[in-house]
């Protein structure tokens, strides 16, 4: 097994983000899993920081469940209700997943993407090409909020800040150690979610085949399920994507892949996949042990809490390398595994591919440099508070033109060999 010690700038920034988000927990966990990847930490539970052990826990639904007392699913039940996928198991969970099979079909993803992501990404591209600074944290937050807004049927004129403020308000009530919400937290969280759920209800009632919620209504998904699902999509789909993009941009910069000669050789799909492996925005997920089980030689007892440390498990492979092919147990592990595998993965990939592709395009042309970055402190999903990029050379700059010609020549040379 490879060491977890960060050895390059990109890995060090990732560690800094995680430690800034969870200053105490991250250090304790780092120390606990530095020797054995599957270990019992008294007062916390069984920590699992290895890809194959993590996959085994996530796919063994007899022994490890997401609902019931002390589970992360149970945390959300008072706020979202009983039927929001992430607090369900077994037949009911399977049936609801099946009824949502087309939710993020390629057609649905394309429609939402064109409506929400396209204009914001185009504007950011123009600003970078003009030589302006762009904070990719702001870009990713706006894109993820507008995208979820389009999914739930929010009026497109609603500023992204309405959803972002709602998301921030809810995030601020959840900490790593939160096991239950008190009554006031529940009231506040429900109030924050009303904007999303009311929009979903209106779209569901209208039942138009051109909206996601309308199509769910036509497929027989109940209004109550649609309202609950809208809130769940909002909670799962904004913080993750908005955390990922700036971190992927940071990885590209730290690996020297935002210069014209290197950016032009990057394959955007490979960059997003490897960027997600390195950043794994859903740091960890929880399971409750339902029947005694064995994980990597460690006996786990019924009732114990299992903390699947996705971020630690995916990084054991080493630093950012878009040439890497992740296979076997590691494949897509950043989206989970088994029956709870991320429902929104196709949408997340479309958003990230669009934004990362734009950055690579501009970088291939003029190069991009990081002009400032700062880690967010004490947040649930580790992220940058800001990460600013600017073209390395303004439009019409002779050095940029030379670099571009150099990159083009190298590409031709590369194609010829
Ligand atoms: C880079 C972005 C994302 C990452 C890294 C991510 C990661 C994950 C992970 C690890 C899980 C499984 C958790 C577990 O097994 O306990 C999950 C589940 C889920 N994700 Fe995502 N996610 C992302 C984006 C999204 C988006 C954009 C949406 C919706 C629009 C979404 C909706 C969901 C839902 C509804 C579930 C629960 C599925 C179930 O329990 O059956 N996710 N996600």
Tab-separated table of C-alpha atoms and ligand atoms in Angstrom:
chain	number	residue	atom	x	y	z
A	1	UNK	CA	0.000	0.000	0.000
A	2	UNK	CA	1.345	3.443	-0.883
A	3	UNK	CA	1.970	6.137	1.716
A	4	UNK	CA	-0.534	8.943	2.248
A	5	UNK	CA	2.142	11.580	2.802
A	6	UNK	CA	1.605	14.364	0.237
A	7	UNK	CA	4.665	14.673	-1.942
A	8	UNK	CA	3.740	17.280	-4.552
A	9	UNK	CA	2.183	20.750	-4.593
A	10	UNK	CA	-1.234	19.508	-5.740
A	11	UNK	CA	-1.429	16.887	-2.993
A	12	UNK	CA	-0.260	19.393	-0.400
A	13	UNK	CA	-3.008	21.833	-1.411
A	14	UNK	CA	-5.579	19.046	-1.149
A	15	UNK	CA	-4.404	18.225	2.379
A	16	UNK	CA	-4.508	21.899	3.256
A	17	UNK	CA	-8.131	22.187	2.049
A	18	UNK	CA	-9.232	19.160	4.063
A	19	UNK	CA	-7.398	20.333	7.189
A	20	UNK	CA	-8.767	23.840	6.848
A	21	UNK	CA	-12.319	22.470	6.543
A	22	UNK	CA	-11.963	20.015	9.454
A	23	UNK	CA	-8.883	21.101	11.447
A	24	UNK	CA	-9.114	18.568	14.261
A	25	UNK	CA	-10.837	15.609	12.607
A	26	UNK	CA	-8.545	15.585	9.569
A	27	UNK	CA	-5.406	15.354	11.720
A	28	UNK	CA	-6.875	12.641	13.919
A	29	UNK	CA	-7.980	10.610	10.888
A	30	UNK	CA	-4.655	11.141	9.081
A	31	UNK	CA	-2.817	9.772	12.106
A	32	UNK	CA	-5.255	6.864	12.586
A	33	UNK	CA	-5.036	5.550	9.014
A	34	UNK	CA	-1.348	6.262	8.400
A	35	UNK	CA	-0.460	2.691	9.409
A	36	UNK	CA	-3.466	0.462	8.752
A	37	UNK	CA	-6.139	1.550	6.249
A	38	UNK	CA	-8.940	-0.186	8.160
A	39	UNK	CA	-8.838	0.643	11.822
A	40	UNK	CA	-11.148	1.150	14.821
A	41	UNK	CA	-11.048	4.649	16.291
A	42	UNK	CA	-12.721	4.642	19.718
A	43	UNK	CA	-15.640	7.086	19.914
A	44	UNK	CA	-15.768	7.497	16.140
A	45	UNK	CA	-16.200	4.035	14.608
A	46	UNK	CA	-14.389	1.812	12.136
A	47	UNK	CA	-12.413	3.897	9.650
A	48	UNK	CA	-12.038	2.512	6.110
A	49	UNK	CA	-9.406	4.259	3.990
A	50	UNK	CA	-8.707	1.624	1.342
A	51	UNK	CA	-10.436	1.395	-2.060
A	52	UNK	CA	-11.282	-2.300	-2.076
A	53	UNK	CA	-12.431	-2.335	1.571
A	54	UNK	CA	-14.509	0.803	0.875
A	55	UNK	CA	-16.137	-0.831	-2.148
A	56	UNK	CA	-16.825	-3.955	-0.126
A	57	UNK	CA	-18.637	-1.916	2.590
A	58	UNK	CA	-20.632	0.146	0.080
A	59	UNK	CA	-21.780	-2.864	-1.939
A	60	UNK	CA	-22.501	-5.266	0.960
A	61	UNK	CA	-25.998	-4.021	1.759
A	62	UNK	CA	-26.776	-6.963	4.027
A	63	UNK	CA	-24.075	-6.016	6.510
A	64	UNK	CA	-23.854	-2.224	6.051
A	65	UNK	CA	-26.844	0.116	5.798
A	66	UNK	CA	-27.435	3.819	5.419
A	67	UNK	CA	-30.655	4.074	7.407
A	68	UNK	CA	-31.555	3.468	11.026
A	69	UNK	CA	-30.325	5.011	14.292
A	70	UNK	CA	-27.104	7.003	14.074
A	71	UNK	CA	-26.817	6.799	10.288
A	72	UNK	CA	-26.263	9.815	8.046
A	73	UNK	CA	-29.591	9.023	6.370
A	74	UNK	CA	-31.396	9.324	9.682
A	75	UNK	CA	-29.858	12.774	10.164
A	76	UNK	CA	-31.772	14.088	7.160
A	77	UNK	CA	-35.108	12.326	7.764
A	78	UNK	CA	-36.635	15.033	10.032
A	79	UNK	CA	-35.793	17.667	7.404
A	80	UNK	CA	-36.494	15.833	4.153
A	81	UNK	CA	-38.919	13.061	5.080
A	82	UNK	CA	-38.588	9.289	4.861
A	83	UNK	CA	-38.197	8.914	1.095
A	84	UNK	CA	-35.104	10.721	-0.186
A	85	UNK	CA	-32.933	7.832	-1.413
A	86	UNK	CA	-30.066	8.662	0.878
A	87	UNK	CA	-32.031	7.451	3.932
A	88	UNK	CA	-33.576	4.389	2.258
A	89	UNK	CA	-32.501	0.774	1.766
A	90	UNK	CA	-33.726	-2.430	0.154
A	91	UNK	CA	-36.827	-2.858	-1.990
A	92	UNK	CA	-38.188	0.653	-1.453
A	93	UNK	CA	-34.865	2.232	-2.346
A	94	UNK	CA	-34.547	0.090	-5.472
A	95	UNK	CA	-38.097	0.935	-6.565
A	96	UNK	CA	-37.578	4.687	-6.151
A	97	UNK	CA	-34.206	4.550	-7.974
A	98	UNK	CA	-35.901	2.654	-10.808
A	99	UNK	CA	-38.635	5.275	-11.099
A	100	UNK	CA	-35.892	7.913	-11.448
A	101	UNK	CA	-33.886	6.016	-14.057
A	102	UNK	CA	-34.434	8.681	-16.731
A	103	UNK	CA	-33.909	11.645	-14.441
A	104	UNK	CA	-30.412	12.299	-15.766
A	105	UNK	CA	-30.636	10.642	-19.167
A	106	UNK	CA	-28.273	12.106	-21.806
A	107	UNK	CA	-31.211	14.146	-23.182
A	108	UNK	CA	-32.174	15.558	-19.771
A	109	UNK	CA	-28.545	16.378	-18.967
A	110	UNK	CA	-28.123	18.144	-22.336
A	111	UNK	CA	-31.262	20.243	-21.845
A	112	UNK	CA	-30.411	21.324	-18.322
A	113	UNK	CA	-26.809	21.907	-19.255
A	114	UNK	CA	-27.622	24.088	-22.254
A	115	UNK	CA	-30.094	26.168	-20.261
A	116	UNK	CA	-28.012	26.670	-17.136
A	117	UNK	CA	-24.316	26.038	-17.633
A	118	UNK	CA	-23.735	27.264	-21.193
A	119	UNK	CA	-24.229	31.022	-20.748
A	120	UNK	CA	-22.249	31.219	-17.474
A	121	UNK	CA	-19.298	29.300	-18.920
A	122	UNK	CA	-19.345	31.404	-22.100
A	123	UNK	CA	-19.221	34.609	-20.023
A	124	UNK	CA	-16.287	33.331	-17.952
A	125	UNK	CA	-14.447	32.402	-21.165
A	126	UNK	CA	-14.934	35.924	-22.573
A	127	UNK	CA	-13.621	37.491	-19.389
A	128	UNK	CA	-10.519	35.282	-19.352
A	129	UNK	CA	-9.898	35.958	-23.034
A	130	UNK	CA	-10.168	39.703	-22.371
A	131	UNK	CA	-7.441	39.316	-19.748
A	132	UNK	CA	-9.766	39.735	-16.742
A	133	UNK	CA	-9.378	37.728	-13.568
A	134	UNK	CA	-12.002	35.018	-12.964
A	135	UNK	CA	-12.675	33.454	-9.580
A	136	UNK	CA	-13.479	29.859	-10.508
A	137	UNK	CA	-15.092	29.347	-7.092
A	138	UNK	CA	-17.724	31.936	-8.045
A	139	UNK	CA	-18.098	30.367	-11.485
A	140	UNK	CA	-18.591	26.856	-10.120
A	141	UNK	CA	-21.022	28.012	-7.446
A	142	UNK	CA	-23.122	29.873	-10.006
A	143	UNK	CA	-23.065	26.943	-12.446
A	144	UNK	CA	-23.995	24.331	-9.842
A	145	UNK	CA	-26.803	26.474	-8.418
A	146	UNK	CA	-28.243	27.371	-11.854
A	147	UNK	CA	-28.071	23.730	-12.903
A	148	UNK	CA	-29.987	22.491	-9.885
A	149	UNK	CA	-32.357	25.454	-10.364
A	150	UNK	CA	-33.056	24.209	-13.895
A	151	UNK	CA	-33.552	20.629	-12.643
A	152	UNK	CA	-36.123	21.634	-10.030
A	153	UNK	CA	-37.856	24.131	-12.325
A	154	UNK	CA	-36.826	27.381	-10.628
A	155	UNK	CA	-37.606	30.541	-12.614
A	156	UNK	CA	-34.389	31.114	-14.654
A	157	UNK	CA	-34.528	34.809	-13.688
A	158	UNK	CA	-33.886	33.862	-10.027
A	159	UNK	CA	-30.319	34.920	-9.188
A	160	UNK	CA	-28.038	31.940	-8.276
A	161	UNK	CA	-27.383	33.693	-4.937
A	162	UNK	CA	-30.877	32.718	-3.736
A	163	UNK	CA	-29.975	29.028	-3.938
A	164	UNK	CA	-26.391	29.561	-2.817
A	165	UNK	CA	-27.490	31.391	0.339
A	166	UNK	CA	-29.959	28.586	1.096
A	167	UNK	CA	-27.216	25.979	0.630
A	168	UNK	CA	-24.750	27.903	2.816
A	169	UNK	CA	-27.375	28.262	5.565
A	170	UNK	CA	-27.952	24.511	5.662
A	171	UNK	CA	-24.268	23.615	5.408
A	172	UNK	CA	-23.484	25.820	8.384
A	173	UNK	CA	-25.735	23.651	10.592
A	174	UNK	CA	-23.901	20.383	9.752
A	175	UNK	CA	-20.551	19.406	11.216
A	176	UNK	CA	-18.592	16.165	10.935
A	177	UNK	CA	-19.851	15.205	14.406
A	178	UNK	CA	-23.522	16.169	13.852
A	179	UNK	CA	-25.684	13.113	14.626
A	180	UNK	CA	-29.093	14.825	14.923
A	181	UNK	CA	-30.594	18.235	14.204
A	182	UNK	CA	-32.386	20.041	17.000
A	183	UNK	CA	-35.929	21.336	16.418
A	184	UNK	CA	-34.747	24.866	15.524
A	185	UNK	CA	-32.243	23.502	12.988
A	186	UNK	CA	-35.014	21.467	11.367
A	187	UNK	CA	-37.275	24.522	11.082
A	188	UNK	CA	-34.441	26.617	9.642
A	189	UNK	CA	-33.349	23.929	7.163
A	190	UNK	CA	-36.926	23.434	5.955
A	191	UNK	CA	-37.338	27.183	5.508
A	192	UNK	CA	-34.104	27.322	3.455
A	193	UNK	CA	-35.288	24.455	1.261
A	194	UNK	CA	-38.716	25.991	0.577
A	195	UNK	CA	-37.476	27.923	-2.461
A	196	UNK	CA	-36.356	24.678	-4.122
A	197	UNK	CA	-39.320	22.575	-3.073
A	198	UNK	CA	-41.950	25.156	-4.047
A	199	UNK	CA	-40.413	25.462	-7.523
A	200	UNK	CA	-40.392	21.671	-7.859
A	201	UNK	CA	-44.018	21.499	-6.775
A	202	UNK	CA	-45.111	24.086	-9.349
A	203	UNK	CA	-43.253	22.243	-12.150
A	204	UNK	CA	-44.668	18.903	-11.007
A	205	UNK	CA	-48.246	20.259	-10.923
A	206	UNK	CA	-47.817	21.800	-14.377
A	207	UNK	CA	-46.589	18.404	-15.609
A	208	UNK	CA	-44.864	19.715	-18.739
A	209	UNK	CA	-42.768	17.188	-20.675
A	210	UNK	CA	-40.109	19.876	-21.097
A	211	UNK	CA	-39.175	20.027	-17.391
A	212	UNK	CA	-37.492	17.407	-15.227
A	213	UNK	CA	-40.151	17.606	-12.487
A	214	UNK	CA	-42.948	17.605	-15.082
A	215	UNK	CA	-41.584	14.389	-16.583
A	216	UNK	CA	-41.401	12.808	-13.116
A	217	UNK	CA	-45.104	13.675	-12.636
A	218	UNK	CA	-45.945	12.058	-15.977
A	219	UNK	CA	-44.045	8.925	-14.929
A	220	UNK	CA	-46.212	8.676	-11.821
A	221	UNK	CA	-43.717	9.986	-9.230
A	222	UNK	CA	-45.871	11.523	-6.475
A	223	UNK	CA	-45.792	15.192	-5.573
A	224	UNK	CA	-44.454	14.375	-2.097
A	225	UNK	CA	-41.607	12.316	-3.589
A	226	UNK	CA	-40.811	15.054	-6.122
A	227	UNK	CA	-40.635	17.743	-3.404
A	228	UNK	CA	-38.398	15.568	-1.238
A	229	UNK	CA	-36.214	14.579	-4.164
A	230	UNK	CA	-35.769	18.202	-5.264
A	231	UNK	CA	-34.399	19.051	-1.819
A	232	UNK	CA	-32.105	16.001	-1.859
A	233	UNK	CA	-30.750	16.879	-5.317
A	234	UNK	CA	-30.090	20.403	-4.168
A	235	UNK	CA	-28.246	19.249	-1.043
A	236	UNK	CA	-26.158	16.645	-2.848
A	237	UNK	CA	-25.607	18.442	-6.147
A	238	UNK	CA	-24.430	21.984	-5.404
A	239	UNK	CA	-21.652	21.779	-2.789
A	240	UNK	CA	-19.955	18.817	-4.465
A	241	UNK	CA	-19.700	20.285	-7.969
A	242	UNK	CA	-18.775	23.755	-6.736
A	243	UNK	CA	-16.022	22.248	-4.591
A	244	UNK	CA	-14.672	20.072	-7.416
A	245	UNK	CA	-14.063	22.548	-10.240
A	246	UNK	CA	-11.704	24.966	-8.440
A	247	UNK	CA	-9.835	21.998	-6.957
A	248	UNK	CA	-9.412	20.477	-10.415
A	249	UNK	CA	-8.193	23.872	-11.676
A	250	UNK	CA	-5.734	23.959	-8.754
A	251	UNK	CA	-4.475	20.461	-9.623
A	252	UNK	CA	-3.966	21.493	-13.253
A	253	UNK	CA	-2.041	24.603	-12.216
A	254	UNK	CA	0.137	22.727	-9.696
A	255	UNK	CA	0.964	20.058	-12.288
A	256	UNK	CA	2.017	22.749	-14.796
A	257	UNK	CA	-0.844	21.882	-17.147
A	258	UNK	CA	-2.220	25.381	-17.678
A	259	UNK	CA	0.563	26.493	-20.033
A	260	UNK	CA	-0.302	26.513	-23.762
A	261	UNK	CA	2.130	23.704	-24.573
A	262	UNK	CA	0.734	21.362	-21.897
A	263	UNK	CA	-2.962	22.347	-21.782
A	264	UNK	CA	-3.339	21.700	-25.496
A	265	UNK	CA	-2.325	18.064	-24.948
A	266	UNK	CA	-4.812	17.407	-22.130
A	267	UNK	CA	-7.875	15.280	-22.703
A	268	UNK	CA	-10.710	16.935	-20.777
A	269	UNK	CA	-12.440	13.642	-19.872
A	270	UNK	CA	-9.216	12.254	-18.413
A	271	UNK	CA	-8.543	15.500	-16.510
A	272	UNK	CA	-12.028	15.498	-14.954
A	273	UNK	CA	-11.801	11.815	-13.961
A	274	UNK	CA	-8.345	12.170	-12.440
A	275	UNK	CA	-9.322	15.531	-10.918
A	276	UNK	CA	-12.284	13.867	-9.209
A	277	UNK	CA	-10.058	11.067	-7.937
A	278	UNK	CA	-7.637	13.581	-6.426
A	279	UNK	CA	-10.309	15.854	-4.956
A	280	UNK	CA	-13.112	13.377	-4.036
A	281	UNK	CA	-15.449	16.144	-2.799
A	282	UNK	CA	-17.633	13.773	-0.731
A	283	UNK	CA	-14.884	13.306	1.812
A	284	UNK	CA	-16.522	10.416	3.650
A	285	UNK	CA	-19.782	8.560	3.911
A	286	UNK	CA	-21.282	6.653	6.813
A	287	UNK	CA	-22.775	3.212	7.227
A	288	UNK	CA	-24.213	1.383	10.195
A	289	UNK	CA	-23.159	-2.234	10.610
A	290	UNK	CA	-26.375	-4.308	10.554
A	291	UNK	CA	-24.855	-7.771	11.123
A	292	UNK	CA	-21.357	-8.712	12.315
A	293	UNK	CA	-18.918	-8.581	9.413
A	294	UNK	CA	-15.246	-8.745	8.525
A	295	UNK	CA	-13.560	-5.812	6.766
A	296	UNK	CA	-9.965	-6.367	5.752
A	297	UNK	CA	-9.397	-8.676	8.710
A	298	UNK	CA	-11.084	-6.398	11.243
A	299	UNK	CA	-14.202	-7.751	12.964
A	300	UNK	CA	-16.999	-5.144	12.814
A	301	UNK	CA	-19.883	-5.652	15.210
A	302	UNK	CA	-23.601	-5.048	14.566
A	303	UNK	CA	-24.536	-1.509	15.593
A	304	UNK	CA	-21.025	-0.087	14.990
A	305	UNK	CA	-20.559	2.973	12.856
A	306	UNK	CA	-18.391	2.616	9.761
A	307	UNK	CA	-16.802	5.738	8.293
A	308	UNK	CA	-15.880	5.129	4.655
A	309	UNK	CA	-13.092	7.634	4.057
A	310	UNK	CA	-13.487	8.138	0.322
A	311	UNK	CA	-10.982	10.980	0.033
A	312	UNK	CA	-8.285	9.003	1.851
A	313	UNK	CA	-9.080	5.814	-0.090
A	314	UNK	CA	-8.854	7.400	-3.547
A	315	UNK	CA	-5.565	9.223	-2.898
A	316	UNK	CA	-3.488	6.207	-2.015
A	317	UNK	CA	-2.635	5.959	-5.715
A	318	UNK	CA	-0.455	9.085	-5.629
A	319	UNK	CA	-0.506	12.598	-7.111
A	320	UNK	CA	-2.500	14.111	-9.979
A	321	UNK	CA	-1.761	12.416	-13.298
A	322	UNK	CA	-4.351	12.716	-16.082
A	323	UNK	CA	-2.568	9.875	-17.903
A	324	UNK	CA	-3.631	7.461	-15.139
A	325	UNK	CA	-6.306	4.852	-15.826
A	326	UNK	CA	-8.252	4.118	-12.689
A	327	UNK	CA	-9.594	0.609	-12.763
A	328	UNK	CA	-10.858	-2.077	-10.434
A	329	UNK	CA	-12.007	-1.049	-6.980
A	330	UNK	CA	-10.934	2.550	-7.431
A	331	UNK	CA	-13.012	3.148	-10.555
A	332	UNK	CA	-15.530	5.991	-9.964
A	333	UNK	CA	-15.210	5.452	-6.212
A	334	UNK	CA	-15.473	9.253	-5.777
A	335	UNK	CA	-19.143	8.791	-6.754
A	336	UNK	CA	-19.573	5.900	-4.298
A	337	UNK	CA	-20.422	2.307	-5.231
A	338	UNK	CA	-23.351	-0.088	-5.025
A	339	UNK	CA	-27.016	0.841	-4.762
A	340	UNK	CA	-26.379	4.388	-3.473
A	341	UNK	CA	-23.956	5.212	-6.316
A	342	UNK	CA	-24.318	8.926	-7.113
A	343	UNK	CA	-27.595	9.514	-8.942
A	344	UNK	CA	-26.351	12.851	-10.294
A	345	UNK	CA	-22.998	11.604	-11.693
A	346	UNK	CA	-23.941	12.240	-15.367
A	347	UNK	CA	-24.990	15.791	-14.542
A	348	UNK	CA	-21.909	16.451	-12.401
A	349	UNK	CA	-19.655	15.174	-15.191
A	350	UNK	CA	-21.407	17.384	-17.778
A	351	UNK	CA	-20.974	20.479	-15.599
A	352	UNK	CA	-17.342	19.729	-14.779
A	353	UNK	CA	-16.454	18.804	-18.363
A	354	UNK	CA	-17.934	22.027	-19.642
A	355	UNK	CA	-16.100	24.251	-17.149
A	356	UNK	CA	-12.791	22.352	-17.248
A	357	UNK	CA	-12.933	22.189	-21.060
A	358	UNK	CA	-13.334	25.948	-21.219
A	359	UNK	CA	-10.332	26.472	-18.901
A	360	UNK	CA	-8.180	24.092	-20.965
A	361	UNK	CA	-9.241	25.847	-24.191
A	362	UNK	CA	-8.267	29.271	-22.897
A	363	UNK	CA	-5.066	27.852	-21.401
A	364	UNK	CA	-4.157	26.182	-24.717
A	365	UNK	CA	-4.463	29.545	-26.347
A	366	UNK	CA	-2.977	32.014	-23.891
A	367	UNK	CA	-1.968	30.041	-20.813
A	368	UNK	CA	-3.595	30.573	-17.416
A	369	UNK	CA	-2.002	31.435	-14.095
A	370	UNK	CA	-3.346	31.309	-10.551
A	371	UNK	CA	-3.322	34.854	-9.205
A	372	UNK	CA	-4.684	33.992	-5.748
A	373	UNK	CA	-6.193	31.169	-3.755
A	374	UNK	CA	-7.417	30.632	-0.254
A	375	UNK	CA	-8.780	27.572	1.538
A	376	UNK	CA	-12.274	27.833	3.066
A	377	UNK	CA	-12.254	27.349	6.837
A	378	UNK	CA	-14.559	25.082	8.834
A	379	UNK	CA	-16.880	23.999	6.025
A	380	UNK	CA	-18.523	20.619	5.515
A	381	UNK	CA	-17.276	19.987	1.963
A	382	UNK	CA	-13.591	21.015	1.731
A	383	UNK	CA	-13.140	23.725	-0.857
A	384	UNK	CA	-11.353	26.876	-1.868
A	385	UNK	CA	-12.868	30.133	-0.624
A	386	UNK	CA	-11.413	31.646	-3.807
A	387	UNK	CA	-9.192	30.561	-6.662
A	388	UNK	CA	-8.487	33.272	-9.190
A	389	UNK	CA	-7.172	32.652	-12.677
A	390	UNK	CA	-5.983	35.045	-15.355
A	391	UNK	CA	-4.605	34.609	-18.843
A	392	UNK	CA	-0.820	34.353	-18.667
A	393	UNK	CA	-0.540	36.781	-21.555
A	394	UNK	CA	-3.191	39.256	-22.755
A	395	UNK	CA	-4.718	38.982	-26.233
A	396	UNK	CA	-2.380	40.109	-28.989
A	397	UNK	CA	0.715	39.609	-26.822
A	398	UNK	CA	3.670	38.522	-28.908
A	399	UNK	CA	4.897	36.013	-26.315
A	400	UNK	CA	1.486	34.345	-26.208
A	401	UNK	CA	1.385	34.139	-29.979
A	402	UNK	CA	4.840	32.557	-29.996
A	403	UNK	CA	3.784	30.080	-27.311
A	404	UNK	CA	0.641	29.255	-29.278
A	405	UNK	CA	2.587	28.665	-32.453
A	406	UNK	CA	4.973	26.488	-30.444
A	407	UNK	CA	2.076	24.466	-29.050
A	408	UNK	CA	0.555	24.024	-32.497
A	409	UNK	CA	3.903	22.918	-33.903
A	410	UNK	CA	4.347	20.415	-31.083
A	411	UNK	CA	0.869	19.042	-31.671
A	412	UNK	CA	1.622	18.579	-35.360
A	413	UNK	CA	4.943	16.957	-34.466
A	414	UNK	CA	3.183	14.747	-31.898
A	415	UNK	CA	0.570	13.690	-34.437
A	416	UNK	CA	3.280	12.829	-36.934
A	417	UNK	CA	5.169	10.459	-34.627
B	1	LIG	C1	-18.572	15.981	-8.239
B	1	LIG	C2	-19.801	15.920	-7.840
B	1	LIG	C3	-20.390	14.820	-6.999
B	1	LIG	C4	-19.785	13.899	-6.196
B	1	LIG	C5	-18.298	13.730	-5.918
B	1	LIG	C6	-20.832	13.082	-5.621
B	1	LIG	C7	-20.605	12.015	-4.768
B	1	LIG	C8	-21.591	11.156	-4.306
B	1	LIG	C9	-21.359	9.992	-3.495
B	1	LIG	C10	-19.991	9.530	-2.994
B	1	LIG	C11	-22.556	9.402	-3.256
B	1	LIG	C12	-22.796	8.096	-2.504
B	1	LIG	C13	-22.894	8.321	-1.026
B	1	LIG	C14	-23.077	7.035	-0.247
B	1	LIG	O1	-22.968	5.927	-0.782
B	1	LIG	O2	-23.295	7.138	0.953
B	1	LIG	C15	-23.574	10.227	-3.892
B	1	LIG	C16	-24.926	9.965	-3.841
B	1	LIG	C17	-25.870	10.807	-4.383
B	1	LIG	N1	-25.647	11.892	-5.205
B	1	LIG	FE1	-23.857	12.639	-5.731
B	1	LIG	N2	-22.034	13.526	-6.069
B	1	LIG	C18	-21.813	14.583	-6.922
B	1	LIG	C19	-22.768	15.312	-7.609
B	1	LIG	C20	-24.124	15.097	-7.544
B	1	LIG	C21	-25.119	15.845	-8.262
B	1	LIG	C22	-24.828	16.977	-9.248
B	1	LIG	C23	-26.331	15.355	-7.881
B	1	LIG	C24	-27.731	15.755	-8.298
B	1	LIG	C25	-28.050	16.653	-9.154
B	1	LIG	C26	-26.101	14.267	-6.949
B	1	LIG	C27	-27.085	13.509	-6.360
B	1	LIG	C28	-26.860	12.421	-5.548
B	1	LIG	C29	-27.931	11.667	-4.920
B	1	LIG	C30	-29.433	11.940	-5.017
B	1	LIG	C31	-27.319	10.649	-4.183
B	1	LIG	C32	-28.003	9.598	-3.303
B	1	LIG	C33	-28.263	8.358	-4.124
B	1	LIG	C34	-28.861	7.228	-3.304
B	1	LIG	O3	-28.747	7.232	-2.065
B	1	LIG	O4	-29.449	6.334	-3.912
B	1	LIG	N3	-24.744	14.140	-6.773
B	1	LIG	N4	-22.956	11.275	-4.539
